[in-house]
Amino acid sequence: MPTALITGANRGLGQALVRSFATDGWRVHACCRVPDKSLDLRRVAEAADGLVEVHRLDVTDDLQVRGLARSLEGEPLDLLFNNAGIYGPREGFGSQDFEAWAKVLQVNLLAPLRMVENFVDLVAASERKLIANMSSRLGSIAENRGGSSYPYRSSKAALNMATRSLAVDLEPRGIAVVALHPGWVQTDMGGEEAALTIDESVAGLRRVIAGLTIDESGRFFDYSGAELPW
């Protein structure tokens, strides 16, 4: 039975990914900051016949991350999906809250690296050996025509670079690492006017993940499988 660990699983894309993988027979470790308040996620777990285990995890808390890694020691992870992320301040040039920007970097950039460093041995011990970092097209330097969104854009651009470096460093262990753009999705972050439903995005992401091999490691794909420019 393949196993996945998914962060940011309390709502939106994360919760839908948990449900999708469990429906297909995967064992899923679903991580969120406050499980007691994540009632929808708990309902997903209850309906999954034991395939979903919910964990309390703040991805910016080093002790919590280390503790969860120790508790799962010996259990191979076919997929580590670093999904947790925040948008942060939306103010434009001249109105930056730099402390809030630093928080965005903590969640969107440093936390995925912390997760990989702590769980890499479990990924390496698995059959599929996949790491997916949820990025965004807004992190593409080549495609930036709109400006603004400095905290979010910079965090995802930096995550893309980290993804590329991880692909190089982990290739000897047979681990594939990719950055994924879910599309413009009808979530709390994307808004009601977004082009894609959550289920449409998740279905596309699942198809991309299913086709990944070490040959695709270090690349940046959207939910349709199209490769995006850095």
CSV table of C-alpha atoms in Angstrom, one decimal:
chain,number,residue,atom,x,y,z
A,1,MET,CA,0.0,0.0,0.0
A,2,PRO,CA,1.5,3.4,-1.0
A,3,THR,CA,1.8,6.0,1.7
A,4,ALA,CA,1.6,9.8,1.4
A,5,LEU,CA,2.2,12.6,3.9
A,6,ILE,CA,0.4,15.9,3.1
A,7,THR,CA,0.8,19.2,4.9
A,8,GLY,CA,-1.8,21.9,5.1
A,9,ALA,CA,-4.5,19.2,5.0
A,10,ASN,CA,-7.2,21.0,7.0
A,11,ARG,CA,-8.9,22.7,4.0
A,12,GLY,CA,-8.9,23.4,0.3
A,13,LEU,CA,-6.5,21.6,-1.9
A,14,GLY,CA,-4.8,19.8,1.0
A,15,GLN,CA,-8.0,18.3,2.3
A,16,ALA,CA,-9.1,17.3,-1.2
A,17,LEU,CA,-5.7,15.7,-1.9
A,18,VAL,CA,-6.1,13.6,1.3
A,19,ARG,CA,-9.6,12.5,0.2
A,20,SER,CA,-8.4,11.7,-3.3
A,21,PHE,CA,-5.4,9.6,-2.3
A,22,ALA,CA,-7.4,7.7,0.4
A,23,THR,CA,-10.2,7.0,-2.1
A,24,ASP,CA,-7.6,5.3,-4.3
A,25,GLY,CA,-6.3,3.1,-1.4
A,26,TRP,CA,-3.3,5.1,-0.3
A,27,ARG,CA,-2.5,5.4,3.4
A,28,VAL,CA,-2.4,9.2,4.2
A,29,HIS,CA,-0.8,11.1,7.0
A,30,ALA,CA,-2.8,14.3,7.0
A,31,CYS,CA,-1.1,17.2,8.8
A,32,CYS,CA,-2.6,20.4,10.1
A,33,ARG,CA,-2.0,22.9,12.9
A,34,VAL,CA,-5.2,22.4,14.9
A,35,PRO,CA,-6.8,19.0,14.3
A,36,ASP,CA,-9.5,19.6,16.9
A,37,LYS,CA,-10.8,22.5,14.9
A,38,SER,CA,-10.5,20.8,11.5
A,39,LEU,CA,-13.9,19.1,11.6
A,40,ASP,CA,-14.1,18.5,7.8
A,41,LEU,CA,-10.7,16.8,7.8
A,42,ARG,CA,-11.7,14.6,10.7
A,43,ARG,CA,-14.9,13.6,8.8
A,44,VAL,CA,-12.7,12.7,5.8
A,45,ALA,CA,-10.5,10.5,8.1
A,46,GLU,CA,-13.6,8.9,9.7
A,47,ALA,CA,-14.9,8.0,6.3
A,48,ALA,CA,-11.6,6.5,5.1
A,49,ASP,CA,-11.8,3.2,7.0
A,50,GLY,CA,-8.5,3.7,8.8
A,51,LEU,CA,-6.5,4.9,5.7
A,52,VAL,CA,-6.2,8.5,7.0
A,53,GLU,CA,-4.4,9.5,10.2
A,54,VAL,CA,-4.6,13.1,11.2
A,55,HIS,CA,-1.5,14.7,12.9
A,56,ARG,CA,-1.0,18.0,14.7
A,57,LEU,CA,1.8,19.8,12.9
A,58,ASP,CA,2.9,23.4,12.6
A,59,VAL,CA,5.4,23.2,9.7
A,60,THR,CA,7.3,26.2,11.1
A,61,ASP,CA,7.9,24.4,14.5
A,62,ASP,CA,11.1,22.4,14.3
A,63,LEU,CA,10.3,20.4,17.4
A,64,GLN,CA,6.9,19.3,16.1
A,65,VAL,CA,8.4,18.3,12.7
A,66,ARG,CA,11.2,16.3,14.3
A,67,GLY,CA,8.7,14.7,16.6
A,68,LEU,CA,6.4,13.6,13.8
A,69,ALA,CA,9.4,12.2,11.8
A,70,ARG,CA,10.5,10.2,14.9
A,71,SER,CA,6.9,8.8,15.4
A,72,LEU,CA,6.8,7.6,11.8
A,73,GLU,CA,10.3,6.1,11.8
A,74,GLY,CA,10.4,2.9,9.9
A,75,GLU,CA,7.3,3.7,7.7
A,76,PRO,CA,8.3,4.4,4.1
A,77,LEU,CA,6.7,7.5,2.5
A,78,ASP,CA,6.1,7.1,-1.2
A,79,LEU,CA,5.1,10.8,-1.5
A,80,LEU,CA,5.9,13.8,0.7
A,81,PHE,CA,3.6,16.6,-0.5
A,82,ASN,CA,4.5,20.0,0.9
A,83,ASN,CA,1.2,21.7,0.4
A,84,ALA,CA,1.0,24.1,3.4
A,85,GLY,CA,1.3,27.7,2.4
A,86,ILE,CA,0.0,31.2,2.9
A,87,TYR,CA,-0.4,34.2,0.6
A,88,GLY,CA,0.5,37.0,3.1
A,89,PRO,CA,0.1,40.7,2.6
A,90,ARG,CA,-1.3,41.9,-0.7
A,91,GLU,CA,-0.2,45.5,-0.5
A,92,GLY,CA,1.9,46.8,-3.4
A,93,PHE,CA,5.2,48.6,-3.6
A,94,GLY,CA,5.9,51.1,-0.8
A,95,SER,CA,3.5,49.5,1.7
A,96,GLN,CA,5.3,46.3,2.7
A,97,ASP,CA,4.9,44.7,6.1
A,98,PHE,CA,8.4,43.1,6.3
A,99,GLU,CA,7.6,41.1,9.4
A,100,ALA,CA,4.6,39.6,7.7
A,101,TRP,CA,6.8,38.9,4.6
A,102,ALA,CA,9.3,37.0,6.8
A,103,LYS,CA,6.4,34.9,8.0
A,104,VAL,CA,5.5,34.0,4.4
A,105,LEU,CA,9.0,32.9,3.8
A,106,GLN,CA,9.0,30.8,7.0
A,107,VAL,CA,5.9,28.9,5.8
A,108,ASN,CA,6.3,28.8,2.1
A,109,LEU,CA,10.1,28.3,1.8
A,110,LEU,CA,11.8,27.2,5.0
A,111,ALA,CA,9.1,24.8,6.1
A,112,PRO,CA,9.2,22.6,3.0
A,113,LEU,CA,13.0,22.4,3.4
A,114,ARG,CA,12.6,21.5,7.0
A,115,MET,CA,10.1,18.8,6.1
A,116,VAL,CA,12.4,17.3,3.4
A,117,GLU,CA,15.4,17.2,5.7
A,118,ASN,CA,13.4,15.4,8.4
A,119,PHE,CA,11.5,13.0,6.2
A,120,VAL,CA,14.0,12.3,3.4
A,121,ASP,CA,15.1,8.9,4.8
A,122,LEU,CA,11.5,7.7,4.9
A,123,VAL,CA,11.0,8.8,1.3
A,124,ALA,CA,14.2,7.1,0.3
A,125,ALA,CA,13.0,3.9,1.8
A,126,SER,CA,9.8,3.8,-0.2
A,127,GLU,CA,9.0,2.4,-3.7
A,128,ARG,CA,8.0,5.6,-5.4
A,129,LYS,CA,10.4,8.1,-3.8
A,130,LEU,CA,8.5,11.3,-4.7
A,131,ILE,CA,8.6,14.8,-3.2
A,132,ALA,CA,6.2,17.5,-4.4
A,133,ASN,CA,6.4,21.1,-3.4
A,134,MET,CA,3.2,23.2,-4.0
A,135,SER,CA,4.5,26.2,-5.9
A,136,SER,CA,2.6,28.8,-8.0
A,137,ARG,CA,2.9,30.3,-11.4
A,138,LEU,CA,3.2,33.6,-9.6
A,139,GLY,CA,6.7,32.4,-8.6
A,140,SER,CA,7.8,32.3,-12.2
A,141,ILE,CA,10.3,35.1,-12.8
A,142,ALA,CA,9.9,34.7,-16.6
A,143,GLU,CA,6.1,35.1,-16.5
A,144,ASN,CA,6.0,38.1,-14.1
A,145,ARG,CA,4.1,40.7,-16.0
A,146,GLY,CA,1.9,42.0,-13.2
A,147,GLY,CA,4.3,43.0,-10.4
A,148,SER,CA,3.2,43.4,-6.8
A,149,SER,CA,2.5,40.4,-4.5
A,150,TYR,CA,6.1,40.6,-3.4
A,151,PRO,CA,6.0,38.3,-0.4
A,152,TYR,CA,4.1,35.5,-2.1
A,153,ARG,CA,6.0,35.7,-5.5
A,154,SER,CA,9.4,35.8,-3.8
A,155,SER,CA,8.6,32.9,-1.5
A,156,LYS,CA,7.5,30.7,-4.4
A,157,ALA,CA,10.4,31.7,-6.6
A,158,ALA,CA,12.8,30.8,-3.8
A,159,LEU,CA,10.9,27.5,-3.3
A,160,ASN,CA,11.4,26.7,-7.0
A,161,MET,CA,15.1,27.2,-6.6
A,162,ALA,CA,15.2,25.0,-3.5
A,163,THR,CA,13.2,22.4,-5.4
A,164,ARG,CA,15.8,22.4,-8.2
A,165,SER,CA,18.7,22.1,-5.7
A,166,LEU,CA,16.9,19.3,-3.9
A,167,ALA,CA,16.5,17.4,-7.2
A,168,VAL,CA,20.3,17.6,-7.8
A,169,ASP,CA,21.2,16.6,-4.2
A,170,LEU,CA,18.7,13.8,-3.9
A,171,GLU,CA,19.2,12.3,-7.3
A,172,PRO,CA,21.8,9.8,-6.0
A,173,ARG,CA,19.1,8.4,-3.7
A,174,GLY,CA,16.7,8.0,-6.5
A,175,ILE,CA,14.3,10.6,-5.2
A,176,ALA,CA,12.3,12.8,-7.7
A,177,VAL,CA,11.5,16.4,-6.5
A,178,VAL,CA,9.2,18.7,-8.4
A,179,ALA,CA,7.4,22.0,-8.1
A,180,LEU,CA,3.7,22.0,-8.9
A,181,HIS,CA,1.3,24.8,-9.8
A,182,PRO,CA,-2.3,23.9,-9.0
A,183,GLY,CA,-3.8,26.4,-11.4
A,184,TRP,CA,-6.1,29.3,-10.3
A,185,VAL,CA,-8.4,27.4,-8.0
A,186,GLN,CA,-11.6,28.2,-6.1
A,187,THR,CA,-10.1,28.1,-2.7
A,188,ASP,CA,-10.0,30.7,0.1
A,189,MET,CA,-6.8,32.0,-1.5
A,190,GLY,CA,-7.9,31.8,-5.1
A,191,GLY,CA,-11.4,33.2,-4.6
A,192,GLU,CA,-14.8,32.4,-6.1
A,193,GLU,CA,-13.9,33.8,-9.5
A,194,ALA,CA,-11.1,31.3,-10.0
A,195,ALA,CA,-11.1,29.2,-13.2
A,196,LEU,CA,-10.8,25.8,-11.6
A,197,THR,CA,-12.8,23.8,-9.0
A,198,ILE,CA,-10.8,22.1,-6.3
A,199,ASP,CA,-11.6,18.7,-7.7
A,200,GLU,CA,-10.5,19.7,-11.2
A,201,SER,CA,-7.1,20.9,-9.8
A,202,VAL,CA,-6.6,17.8,-7.7
A,203,ALA,CA,-7.4,15.5,-10.5
A,204,GLY,CA,-4.8,17.2,-12.7
A,205,LEU,CA,-2.2,17.2,-9.9
A,206,ARG,CA,-2.8,13.5,-9.3
A,207,ARG,CA,-2.3,12.7,-13.0
A,208,VAL,CA,1.0,14.6,-13.0
A,209,ILE,CA,2.2,12.9,-9.8
A,210,ALA,CA,1.3,9.5,-11.2
A,211,GLY,CA,3.5,10.0,-14.2
A,212,LEU,CA,6.6,11.3,-12.4
A,213,THR,CA,9.9,9.5,-12.6
A,214,ILE,CA,13.4,10.5,-11.7
A,215,ASP,CA,13.7,11.9,-15.3
A,216,GLU,CA,11.2,14.7,-14.4
A,217,SER,CA,13.0,15.6,-11.2
A,218,GLY,CA,13.8,19.3,-10.8
A,219,ARG,CA,11.1,20.6,-13.1
A,220,PHE,CA,8.1,22.9,-12.7
A,221,PHE,CA,4.7,21.6,-13.9
A,222,ASP,CA,1.2,22.9,-13.7
A,223,TYR,CA,-1.9,20.8,-13.0
A,224,SER,CA,-2.3,20.0,-16.7
A,225,GLY,CA,1.2,18.6,-17.0
A,226,ALA,CA,2.6,21.5,-18.9
A,227,GLU,CA,6.1,22.6,-17.9
A,228,LEU,CA,6.4,26.2,-16.7
A,229,PRO,CA,9.4,28.5,-17.1
A,230,TRP,CA,11.4,29.4,-14.0
